[in-house]
Coordinates of C-alpha atoms and ligand atoms in Angstrom, one line a residue:
M70 CA 97.0 67.2 101.2
M71 CA 99.0 65.8 98.2
L72 CA 101.3 68.5 97.4
N73 CA 100.8 68.0 93.4
S74 CA 97.5 69.4 94.2
I75 CA 97.5 72.9 95.6
Q76 CA 94.1 74.4 96.5
S77 CA 94.9 77.2 98.4
I78 CA 97.2 80.2 97.7
C79 CA 98.4 83.1 99.8
C80 CA 100.4 85.8 98.3
I81 CA 102.1 88.2 100.8
G82 CA 102.7 91.6 99.0
A83 CA 100.0 93.0 96.9
G84 CA 102.2 95.4 94.9
Y85 CA 103.3 95.4 91.2
V86 CA 104.4 91.8 91.1
G87 CA 102.3 90.2 93.9
G88 CA 99.2 91.7 92.3
P89 CA 99.3 91.0 88.8
T90 CA 100.9 87.5 89.1
M91 CA 98.1 86.4 91.1
A92 CA 95.4 87.9 89.4
V93 CA 97.0 85.8 86.0
I94 CA 97.2 82.6 88.5
A95 CA 93.7 82.9 89.7
D96 CA 92.5 83.7 86.0
R97 CA 94.2 80.1 84.7
C98 CA 93.6 78.1 87.5
P99 CA 89.7 78.7 88.6
E100 CA 90.1 75.8 90.9
I101 CA 92.9 77.2 92.8
M102 CA 91.6 79.4 95.9
V103 CA 94.2 82.9 95.7
N104 CA 94.3 85.2 98.6
V105 CA 96.6 88.3 98.1
V106 CA 97.6 90.1 101.3
D107 CA 99.1 93.1 102.3
L108 CA 99.6 95.6 105.3
N109 CA 99.0 98.5 103.4
E110 CA 95.1 99.0 103.6
D111 CA 94.7 101.4 101.4
R112 CA 96.4 99.6 98.6
I113 CA 93.9 96.8 99.3
A114 CA 91.0 98.8 99.1
A115 CA 92.2 99.9 95.8
W116 CA 92.6 96.2 94.2
N117 CA 88.9 95.8 95.9
D118 CA 87.4 99.2 94.1
P119 CA 84.3 98.2 91.7
D120 CA 85.6 101.0 89.7
L121 CA 88.2 99.1 87.6
S122 CA 90.5 102.4 86.7
R123 CA 91.2 102.9 89.9
L124 CA 93.0 99.8 90.7
P125 CA 96.5 100.8 92.5
I126 CA 98.8 99.8 89.6
Y127 CA 98.3 101.0 85.8
E128 CA 98.9 97.8 83.3
P129 CA 97.6 97.4 80.1
G130 CA 95.0 94.4 80.3
L131 CA 95.1 94.4 84.1
D132 CA 91.9 95.2 84.7
A133 CA 90.2 92.6 82.4
V134 CA 92.1 90.1 84.2
V135 CA 91.0 91.3 87.6
Q136 CA 87.3 91.6 86.4
R137 CA 87.4 87.7 85.4
A138 CA 88.6 86.6 88.9
R139 CA 88.0 89.0 91.6
G140 CA 85.5 87.4 94.0
R141 CA 85.5 84.1 92.3
N142 CA 88.7 82.4 93.3
L143 CA 90.9 86.1 93.7
F144 CA 90.5 87.9 97.1
F145 CA 92.5 90.8 98.2
S146 CA 92.8 91.4 102.1
C147 CA 94.7 92.4 105.0
E148 CA 93.8 89.5 106.8
V149 CA 97.2 88.0 106.5
D150 CA 97.4 85.3 109.3
E151 CA 94.4 83.8 108.1
A152 CA 95.2 83.8 104.4
I153 CA 98.7 82.2 105.6
S154 CA 96.8 79.4 107.6
S155 CA 94.4 78.3 105.5
A156 CA 96.9 78.5 102.1
D157 CA 99.3 75.3 100.7
M158 CA 101.4 77.4 99.2
V159 CA 102.4 81.1 100.4
F160 CA 104.4 83.1 98.0
I161 CA 106.7 85.8 99.3
S162 CA 106.3 89.0 97.3
V163 CA 107.2 92.0 99.2
N164 CA 109.7 94.5 98.6
T165 CA 113.2 94.1 98.7
P166 CA 115.1 97.9 98.6
T167 CA 118.6 98.9 99.0
K168 CA 119.4 99.0 102.8
R169 CA 119.4 102.6 104.0
K170 CA 121.7 102.5 107.2
G171 CA 124.0 99.9 108.8
V172 CA 126.3 96.9 107.1
G173 CA 125.7 97.1 103.4
A174 CA 123.9 100.4 103.1
G175 CA 123.8 101.7 99.9
Q176 CA 124.0 98.6 98.2
A177 CA 122.8 95.5 99.9
S178 CA 119.3 94.4 100.1
D179 CA 116.9 95.5 103.3
L180 CA 115.6 91.7 104.0
R181 CA 113.7 92.6 107.0
W182 CA 109.9 92.5 105.3
V183 CA 111.4 89.0 103.9
E184 CA 112.2 88.1 107.4
A185 CA 108.9 89.2 109.0
C186 CA 107.1 87.5 106.3
A187 CA 108.9 84.3 107.1
R188 CA 108.8 84.5 110.6
Q189 CA 104.6 85.0 110.3
V190 CA 104.5 81.9 108.1
A191 CA 106.4 79.9 110.7
K192 CA 103.7 81.1 113.1
C193 CA 100.8 80.7 111.1
S194 CA 101.1 77.9 108.7
K195 CA 99.3 74.3 109.5
G196 CA 100.6 71.2 108.1
H197 CA 103.2 71.3 105.1
T198 CA 103.2 74.5 103.2
V199 CA 105.6 75.3 100.2
V200 CA 107.1 78.5 100.4
V201 CA 107.8 80.3 97.4
E202 CA 110.2 83.2 97.2
K203 CA 108.7 85.9 94.6
S204 CA 110.8 88.6 95.4
T205 CA 114.1 89.1 94.0
L206 CA 116.5 88.0 96.8
P207 CA 120.1 87.6 97.3
V208 CA 122.0 84.2 96.5
R209 CA 121.6 81.9 99.3
T210 CA 118.3 84.0 101.1
A211 CA 116.4 80.6 101.2
V212 CA 119.3 79.3 103.7
A213 CA 117.7 82.3 106.1
I214 CA 114.3 81.7 105.2
K215 CA 114.5 78.0 106.5
A216 CA 116.4 78.8 109.2
I217 CA 113.4 81.1 110.3
L218 CA 110.4 78.4 109.3
D219 CA 112.2 75.7 110.9
I220 CA 112.7 77.3 114.4
P221 CA 111.7 74.3 117.1
S222 CA 110.2 75.7 119.8
R223 CA 106.5 76.9 118.6
K224 CA 104.5 78.2 121.2
N225 CA 101.3 77.8 119.1
H226 CA 101.8 74.1 118.4
T227 CA 101.6 70.9 119.7
N228 CA 104.1 68.2 119.0
D229 CA 102.4 66.5 116.2
S230 CA 100.7 69.4 114.6
I231 CA 104.0 70.9 113.9
P232 CA 104.1 72.6 110.5
T233 CA 106.8 71.6 108.0
F234 CA 108.2 73.8 104.8
S235 CA 109.5 73.4 101.5
V236 CA 111.1 76.5 100.0
L237 CA 111.5 77.3 96.5
S238 CA 112.7 80.0 94.3
N239 CA 110.3 81.4 91.6
P240 CA 111.7 84.8 90.7
E241 CA 109.7 87.2 88.6
F242 CA 110.8 88.3 85.0
L243 CA 107.6 90.6 84.1
A244 CA 108.5 93.9 83.1
E245 CA 106.3 96.7 83.7
G246 CA 104.0 98.1 81.0
T247 CA 103.8 94.9 79.7
A248 CA 103.2 92.8 82.6
I249 CA 100.1 91.2 81.6
A250 CA 101.4 89.8 78.3
D251 CA 104.7 88.9 80.1
L252 CA 102.7 86.7 82.7
E253 CA 100.4 85.2 80.2
N254 CA 103.3 84.2 77.7
P255 CA 106.5 84.3 79.9
D256 CA 110.2 83.4 77.9
R257 CA 110.4 80.8 80.7
V258 CA 109.2 80.1 84.1
L259 CA 112.2 79.5 86.4
I260 CA 111.8 77.0 89.4
G261 CA 114.6 76.4 91.7
G262 CA 114.4 73.9 94.7
D263 CA 115.8 70.7 96.4
N264 CA 112.3 69.2 97.4
Q265 CA 110.9 67.2 93.8
E266 CA 107.0 67.1 95.1
A267 CA 107.3 70.9 95.9
V268 CA 108.9 71.8 92.8
E269 CA 106.7 69.5 90.9
A270 CA 103.2 71.2 92.8
L271 CA 104.3 74.5 91.5
V272 CA 105.0 73.4 87.9
N273 CA 101.4 72.2 88.1
I274 CA 100.2 75.8 88.6
Y275 CA 102.2 77.0 85.4
K276 CA 101.4 74.1 83.4
H277 CA 97.7 75.7 83.5
W278 CA 99.0 77.9 80.6
V279 CA 102.6 77.7 80.1
S280 CA 104.4 74.7 78.0
E281 CA 106.7 72.5 79.4
D282 CA 109.9 73.3 78.0
K283 CA 109.5 76.9 79.0
I284 CA 109.6 76.1 82.6
L285 CA 113.0 75.7 84.0
R286 CA 114.2 73.7 87.1
T287 CA 117.3 74.3 88.6
K288 CA 119.0 74.2 91.9
L289 CA 117.8 77.2 94.5
W290 CA 120.8 78.8 94.2
S291 CA 120.9 79.0 90.6
S292 CA 117.7 80.1 90.4
E293 CA 118.3 83.3 93.1
L294 CA 121.6 84.2 91.3
S295 CA 119.8 84.0 87.7
K296 CA 117.2 86.8 88.9
L297 CA 119.9 89.1 89.7
T298 CA 122.4 88.6 86.4
A299 CA 119.3 88.6 84.2
N300 CA 118.6 92.2 85.7
A301 CA 122.5 93.0 85.6
F302 CA 122.5 91.8 81.6
L303 CA 120.0 93.7 80.5
A304 CA 120.8 97.0 82.6
Q305 CA 124.4 96.3 80.9
R306 CA 122.7 96.5 77.6
I307 CA 121.7 99.7 78.2
S308 CA 124.7 101.4 79.8
S309 CA 126.4 100.0 76.9
I310 CA 124.0 101.5 74.0
N311 CA 123.7 104.8 76.4
A312 CA 127.8 105.2 76.0
V313 CA 127.8 105.1 72.3
A314 CA 124.9 107.3 72.1
A315 CA 127.2 109.9 73.7
L316 CA 130.0 109.1 71.4
C317 CA 127.5 109.2 68.3
E318 CA 126.6 113.0 69.6
T319 CA 130.3 114.2 69.3
T320 CA 131.0 112.2 66.2
G321 CA 128.0 112.9 63.9
A322 CA 126.8 109.4 63.9
D323 CA 123.4 108.4 64.5
V324 CA 122.6 105.8 67.5
R325 CA 119.6 104.4 66.1
E326 CA 121.8 103.3 62.8
V327 CA 124.5 102.0 65.3
A328 CA 122.3 100.0 67.2
L329 CA 120.5 98.7 63.7
A330 CA 123.4 97.9 62.5
I331 CA 124.6 96.1 65.7
G332 CA 121.0 94.6 66.8
T333 CA 121.0 93.0 63.2
D334 CA 124.0 90.3 64.1
S335 CA 121.7 87.6 65.3
R336 CA 124.4 87.0 68.2
I337 CA 123.5 90.1 69.7
G338 CA 119.9 90.7 68.9
S339 CA 118.0 93.7 68.4
K340 CA 116.2 94.3 71.8
F341 CA 117.1 96.4 74.6
L342 CA 119.5 98.8 72.3
N343 CA 117.1 101.9 72.4
A344 CA 119.3 104.7 73.9
G345 CA 117.6 106.9 76.5
P346 CA 117.9 109.2 79.5
G347 CA 119.0 106.4 81.4
F348 CA 117.4 103.4 83.0
G349 CA 114.8 104.0 86.1
G350 CA 112.3 101.3 87.6
S351 CA 112.8 99.8 90.8
C352 CA 114.9 96.8 89.8
F353 CA 117.9 97.1 87.7
K354 CA 119.8 99.7 90.5
K355 CA 118.6 97.9 93.1
D356 CA 119.6 94.4 91.7
I357 CA 122.8 95.5 90.4
L358 CA 123.9 97.2 93.6
N359 CA 123.0 94.2 95.2
L360 CA 125.2 91.7 92.8
V361 CA 128.2 94.3 93.5
Y362 CA 127.7 93.9 97.4
L363 CA 127.5 89.8 97.2
C364 CA 130.5 90.0 94.5
H365 CA 132.8 92.2 97.8
Y366 CA 131.1 89.8 100.2
F367 CA 132.1 86.7 98.3
G368 CA 135.7 88.2 97.8
L369 CA 135.4 89.2 94.3
P370 CA 136.4 92.8 94.0
E371 CA 137.1 92.7 90.3
V372 CA 133.8 91.4 89.1
A373 CA 132.2 94.1 91.6
D374 CA 133.7 96.7 89.7
Y375 CA 132.7 95.8 86.9
W376 CA 128.8 95.6 87.5
S377 CA 129.4 98.8 89.3
K378 CA 130.4 100.7 86.0
V379 CA 126.7 99.5 84.9
V380 CA 125.3 101.8 87.1
D381 CA 127.9 104.5 87.2
L382 CA 128.0 105.3 83.4
N383 CA 123.4 105.3 84.1
T384 CA 123.9 107.9 86.8
W385 CA 126.0 110.1 84.1
Q386 CA 123.7 109.5 81.7
Q387 CA 120.5 110.8 83.9
S388 CA 122.7 114.1 85.1
R389 CA 124.4 114.8 81.5
I390 CA 120.7 115.7 80.0
A391 CA 119.9 118.7 82.7
R392 CA 123.9 120.0 82.1
L393 CA 123.3 119.6 78.3
L394 CA 120.3 121.5 78.0
V395 CA 120.7 124.4 80.3
Q396 CA 124.1 124.9 77.9
K397 CA 121.9 125.2 75.0
L398 CA 119.6 127.8 76.6
F399 CA 122.5 130.0 76.5
G400 CA 124.1 129.0 79.6
T401 CA 120.7 129.7 82.4
V402 CA 117.6 128.4 82.7
T403 CA 116.8 130.7 85.4
A404 CA 112.9 131.6 85.7
K405 CA 112.9 130.1 82.2
R406 CA 109.9 127.5 81.6
I407 CA 110.4 124.2 80.7
A408 CA 107.9 121.7 79.9
I409 CA 108.3 118.1 80.7
L410 CA 106.8 115.3 78.8
G411 CA 106.4 112.5 80.6
F412 CA 107.5 111.5 84.6
A413 CA 106.8 107.5 84.6
F414 CA 110.1 105.6 84.0
K415 CA 109.1 103.9 80.9
A416 CA 105.9 104.3 78.8
N417 CA 102.4 102.0 80.1
T418 CA 103.0 102.6 83.6
N419 CA 102.0 104.9 86.3
D420 CA 105.6 104.0 88.4
T421 CA 107.9 106.7 89.1
R422 CA 110.4 104.8 91.0
E423 CA 114.0 105.6 90.1
S424 CA 112.4 107.5 87.2
P425 CA 115.0 109.5 85.0
A426 CA 113.0 112.5 85.3
I427 CA 113.6 112.8 89.0
R428 CA 117.1 113.4 88.8
I429 CA 116.9 115.5 85.6
S430 CA 113.9 117.4 87.0
L431 CA 115.5 118.0 90.2
D432 CA 118.6 119.4 88.6
L433 CA 116.9 121.7 86.4
I434 CA 114.9 122.8 89.4
E435 CA 118.4 123.7 91.0
E436 CA 119.3 125.9 88.2
G437 CA 116.2 128.0 88.4
A438 CA 113.9 126.6 86.0
Q439 CA 110.1 126.9 86.1
L440 CA 109.3 122.9 85.0
A441 CA 105.6 122.5 83.9
I442 CA 105.0 118.4 84.4
H443 CA 103.0 116.3 82.0
D444 CA 102.2 112.8 82.2
P445 CA 99.3 110.7 81.3
K446 CA 98.9 108.4 84.2
V447 CA 101.7 109.7 87.1
D448 CA 99.5 111.0 89.7
P449 CA 100.8 114.8 90.6
T450 CA 100.9 114.1 94.3
Q451 CA 103.4 111.0 93.7
I452 CA 105.5 113.8 91.7
E453 CA 105.4 116.0 94.7
L454 CA 106.9 112.8 96.8
D455 CA 109.5 112.3 94.4
L456 CA 110.7 115.8 94.1
K457 CA 110.3 116.2 98.0
Q458 CA 108.9 120.1 97.1
Q459 CA 105.4 121.5 96.7
P460 CA 103.9 122.6 93.3
S461 CA 104.0 126.0 92.7
T462 CA 100.7 127.8 92.8
V463 CA 101.6 130.9 90.8
D464 CA 102.8 129.1 87.4
S465 CA 102.4 132.5 85.5
N466 CA 104.9 134.1 87.5
L467 CA 107.7 134.8 85.2
L468 CA 109.8 135.7 88.1
A469 CA 109.4 132.4 90.0
E470 CA 112.5 130.3 90.0
G471 CA 113.3 126.9 90.8
T472 CA 109.4 125.8 90.8
W473 CA 107.3 123.0 89.3
H474 CA 103.7 122.4 88.6
F475 CA 101.6 119.7 87.1
T476 CA 99.7 120.3 83.6
D477 CA 96.7 118.1 82.5
S478 CA 97.5 118.6 78.6
V479 CA 100.6 118.7 76.5
E480 CA 99.7 122.1 75.0
E481 CA 99.5 123.7 78.9
A482 CA 102.7 122.5 79.4
L483 CA 104.3 124.0 76.7
K484 CA 102.8 127.5 76.7
G485 CA 105.5 130.4 77.0
A486 CA 108.1 127.6 77.3
D487 CA 111.5 127.8 75.9
A488 CA 112.3 124.1 75.7
V489 CA 110.5 120.9 75.9
L490 CA 112.2 117.9 77.3
I491 CA 110.9 114.6 76.2
L492 CA 111.7 111.7 78.9
T493 CA 109.2 108.9 78.8
E494 CA 108.1 107.5 75.6
W495 CA 104.3 107.6 75.7
E496 CA 102.1 106.8 72.6
E497 CA 100.8 110.1 72.6
Y498 CA 104.2 112.4 72.2
R499 CA 104.7 110.6 68.9
R500 CA 101.2 111.9 67.8
L501 CA 101.8 116.0 68.9
N502 CA 101.0 118.9 66.4
W503 CA 104.4 120.5 66.4
A504 CA 102.8 123.2 63.8
F505 CA 100.6 124.5 66.5
L506 CA 102.5 123.5 69.4
A507 CA 105.6 125.5 68.1
S508 CA 103.1 129.0 68.1
L509 CA 102.8 128.4 72.3
M510 CA 106.3 128.4 72.6
R511 CA 108.9 131.3 73.4
A512 CA 111.5 131.3 70.2
P513 CA 114.2 130.6 69.8
A514 CA 112.4 127.2 71.3
W515 CA 114.1 123.7 71.9
V516 CA 112.5 120.2 71.5
F517 CA 115.2 118.0 73.4
D518 CA 114.1 114.3 72.7
T519 CA 115.4 111.6 74.9
R520 CA 113.5 109.1 73.3
S521 CA 113.8 109.2 69.5
V522 CA 109.7 109.8 69.3
V523 CA 109.7 113.0 67.2
D524 CA 109.5 113.4 63.5
S525 CA 112.8 115.6 63.0
K526 CA 111.4 117.3 59.6
Q527 CA 108.1 117.8 61.6
I528 CA 110.1 120.1 64.2
S529 CA 112.4 121.7 61.7
E530 CA 109.3 122.6 59.7
A531 CA 107.5 124.0 63.0
G532 CA 110.5 126.5 63.3
L533 CA 112.0 124.7 66.4
I534 CA 115.7 123.4 67.0
L535 CA 116.2 119.6 67.5
W536 CA 118.4 118.0 69.9
R537 CA 118.4 114.3 70.2
L538 CA 119.9 112.0 72.3
G539 CA 122.1 109.7 70.5
Q540 CA 122.4 112.3 67.4
G541 CA 122.8 115.8 68.8
E542 CA 121.7 119.1 67.7
D543 CA 119.7 118.6 64.1
Ligands
NAD61 P1 105.8 97.0 95.7 O1 106.5 97.8 97.2 O2 105.0 97.6 94.8 O3 105.0 95.7 96.8 C1 105.5 95.1 97.8 C2 104.2 95.2 98.9 O4 104.4 94.2 99.8 C3 103.7 96.6 99.4 O5 102.5 96.7 99.0 C4 103.9 96.3 100.8 O6 103.2 96.8 101.8 C5 103.8 94.8 100.8 N1 104.2 94.4 102.1 C6 105.8 94.6 102.8 N2 106.0 93.8 103.7 C7 104.7 93.1 104.3 C8 104.4 92.2 105.3 N3 105.0 91.9 105.8 N4 103.1 91.4 105.2 C9 102.0 91.9 103.9 N5 102.8 92.5 103.1 C10 104.1 93.5 103.4 O7 107.0 95.8 95.2 P2 107.2 95.0 93.8 O8 107.4 95.9 92.8 O9 105.5 94.5 93.5 O10 108.3 94.5 94.3 C11 108.1 92.9 95.0 C12 109.6 92.2 94.7 O11 109.4 91.8 93.1 C13 110.6 92.9 94.8 O12 111.7 92.1 95.4 C14 111.1 93.3 93.4 O13 112.5 93.5 93.2 C15 110.7 92.1 92.7 N6 110.3 92.4 91.2 C16 109.6 93.4 91.2 C17 109.1 93.7 89.5 C18 108.9 94.6 89.0 O14 108.4 95.2 87.9 N7 108.0 95.8 90.0 C19 109.9 92.6 88.8 C20 110.4 91.2 89.1 C21 110.6 91.5 90.3
UDX62 C1 113.3 95.0 84.1 C2 113.1 93.2 83.8 O1 113.4 94.1 82.1 C3 112.0 92.5 84.0 O2 112.6 91.3 83.3 C4 112.7 92.6 85.5 O3 111.6 91.5 86.0 C5 112.1 94.2 86.3 O4 113.2 94.7 85.8 P1 111.1 97.1 84.5 O5 112.2 97.7 85.2 O6 109.7 97.0 84.9 O7 111.4 95.7 83.9 O8 111.1 97.7 82.8 P2 112.5 97.5 81.6 O9 111.5 97.4 80.2 O10 113.2 96.6 81.5 O11 113.1 99.3 81.6 C6 113.9 99.5 82.8 C7 114.3 100.7 82.2 O12 115.1 100.6 81.1 C8 113.2 101.8 81.8 O13 113.6 103.2 82.3 C9 113.3 101.6 79.9 O14 113.0 103.0 79.7 C10 114.7 101.5 80.5 N1 114.9 101.0 78.6 C11 114.7 99.8 78.7 C12 116.0 101.5 77.7 O15 116.3 102.7 78.2 N2 116.5 101.3 76.9 C13 115.9 100.2 76.2 O16 116.5 99.5 75.2 C14 115.1 99.4 77.3

């Protein structure tokens, strides 16, 4: 088999990255067989669901891509060994969360799932296989993967059929909510590796739809480290603007005007300057903590402290919102109803991992509030898992303290509420009829807008009091 003509791909991990990435590769490369495998049977069943609205993740445009390729050259299954055996190229796209126990707990990446994949690839591969790190990994992880793949004594192989491997790093830069657009038109594709033939085999796949000048070839270590540092830079911008937002609130400046003024400097640029309730999502916090761990490991405590501050500021930003709301509501929210609009960590996804809504809701529940939570895409069972507390069944009980329940509509969430707290920038929250909604609330009623989605004139005309992040009380 010539490496530059990859015919069959296996992707281990059918999550937020593996699923959409492989769907786009299969869509753009109809001659390549793409098998996406996962241990999670429910997830695979959802990827195979004939009803495309029930795919396991919500991403705009994903359903159309899956519909075109699934059953043609895109297959989802739990047959991990078979898919590895028949593949010329194996992508490892499994989860790499922060370690909870042992050395590096709370900072280092837990690589047990990556290691399990490497062992399985070592056991099941045939001939020469290109192993691609798609998961976000600590710099120099490829050394460990290669060491596992190259274990010489393999019971299942005769001497002349011992498989060989090349390891590449090809981190994924998609953002949730825009994953399909990001994959179809990436800013760049990054490929790190020493084996030029293997690198070109992967380049040839991307060349089906990405122009050559956007495909960057680097050393393995540069590629691994670029992913961690790209996320650190992006998160740093958010912590910077959130720090400025707090200063705006106390000085009478408006963070949106300041962001515009800063962002029009072409050296700075306008993207990622939206102040908000703090960054969420499965990547930023985990990847910065991993970077901090690596800096300590490599003897650079000053560099570690520098990046640590980005996460510290983010935690502070999330926790100050609940405190501020309590303070504005005469110092107590006990048994008061508060409507939470948005639980996803950003708009256009059903993902709640590290969503600021989790910490803020927990803080308000701790203060005794009755939360009425609305989100257009998040499943209430996910909220139950995140809050580690069952929803209340008697939501009309005025004496209930420290409870939450889910509502199917914004109107229902706002009934009898003293305050509404907007945490996700869903498009539908920009078009609410505040004149009507105000009549459902208990006066004096507040709107706390952490995403700058409401029109301040409409809010004041409706007789509501507005507090906006980065601006303060209107
Ligand atoms: P995820 O948790 O959604 O998906 C990972 C999947 O891997 C799970 O379904 C799990 O069951 C499966 N899995 C784990 N071990 C397995 C094994 N041994 N065999 C078969 N399946 C196995 O995670 P994700 O969000 O897709 O992230 C995957 C990687 O990509 C992480 O390293 C993450 O940092 C990185 N990343 C994520 C994003 C994002 O937006 N979510 C973006 C860029 C990079
Ligand atoms: C991020 C990176 O953007 C992506 O390149 C990487 O592959 C995975 O991690 P993701 O976490 O999916 O993507 O979404 P992103 O758009 O980066 O938003 C992350 C968090 O930052 C969200 O909570 C979002 O609301 C917040 N954010 C983003 C802001 O508060 N302000 C901004 O200006 C931008």
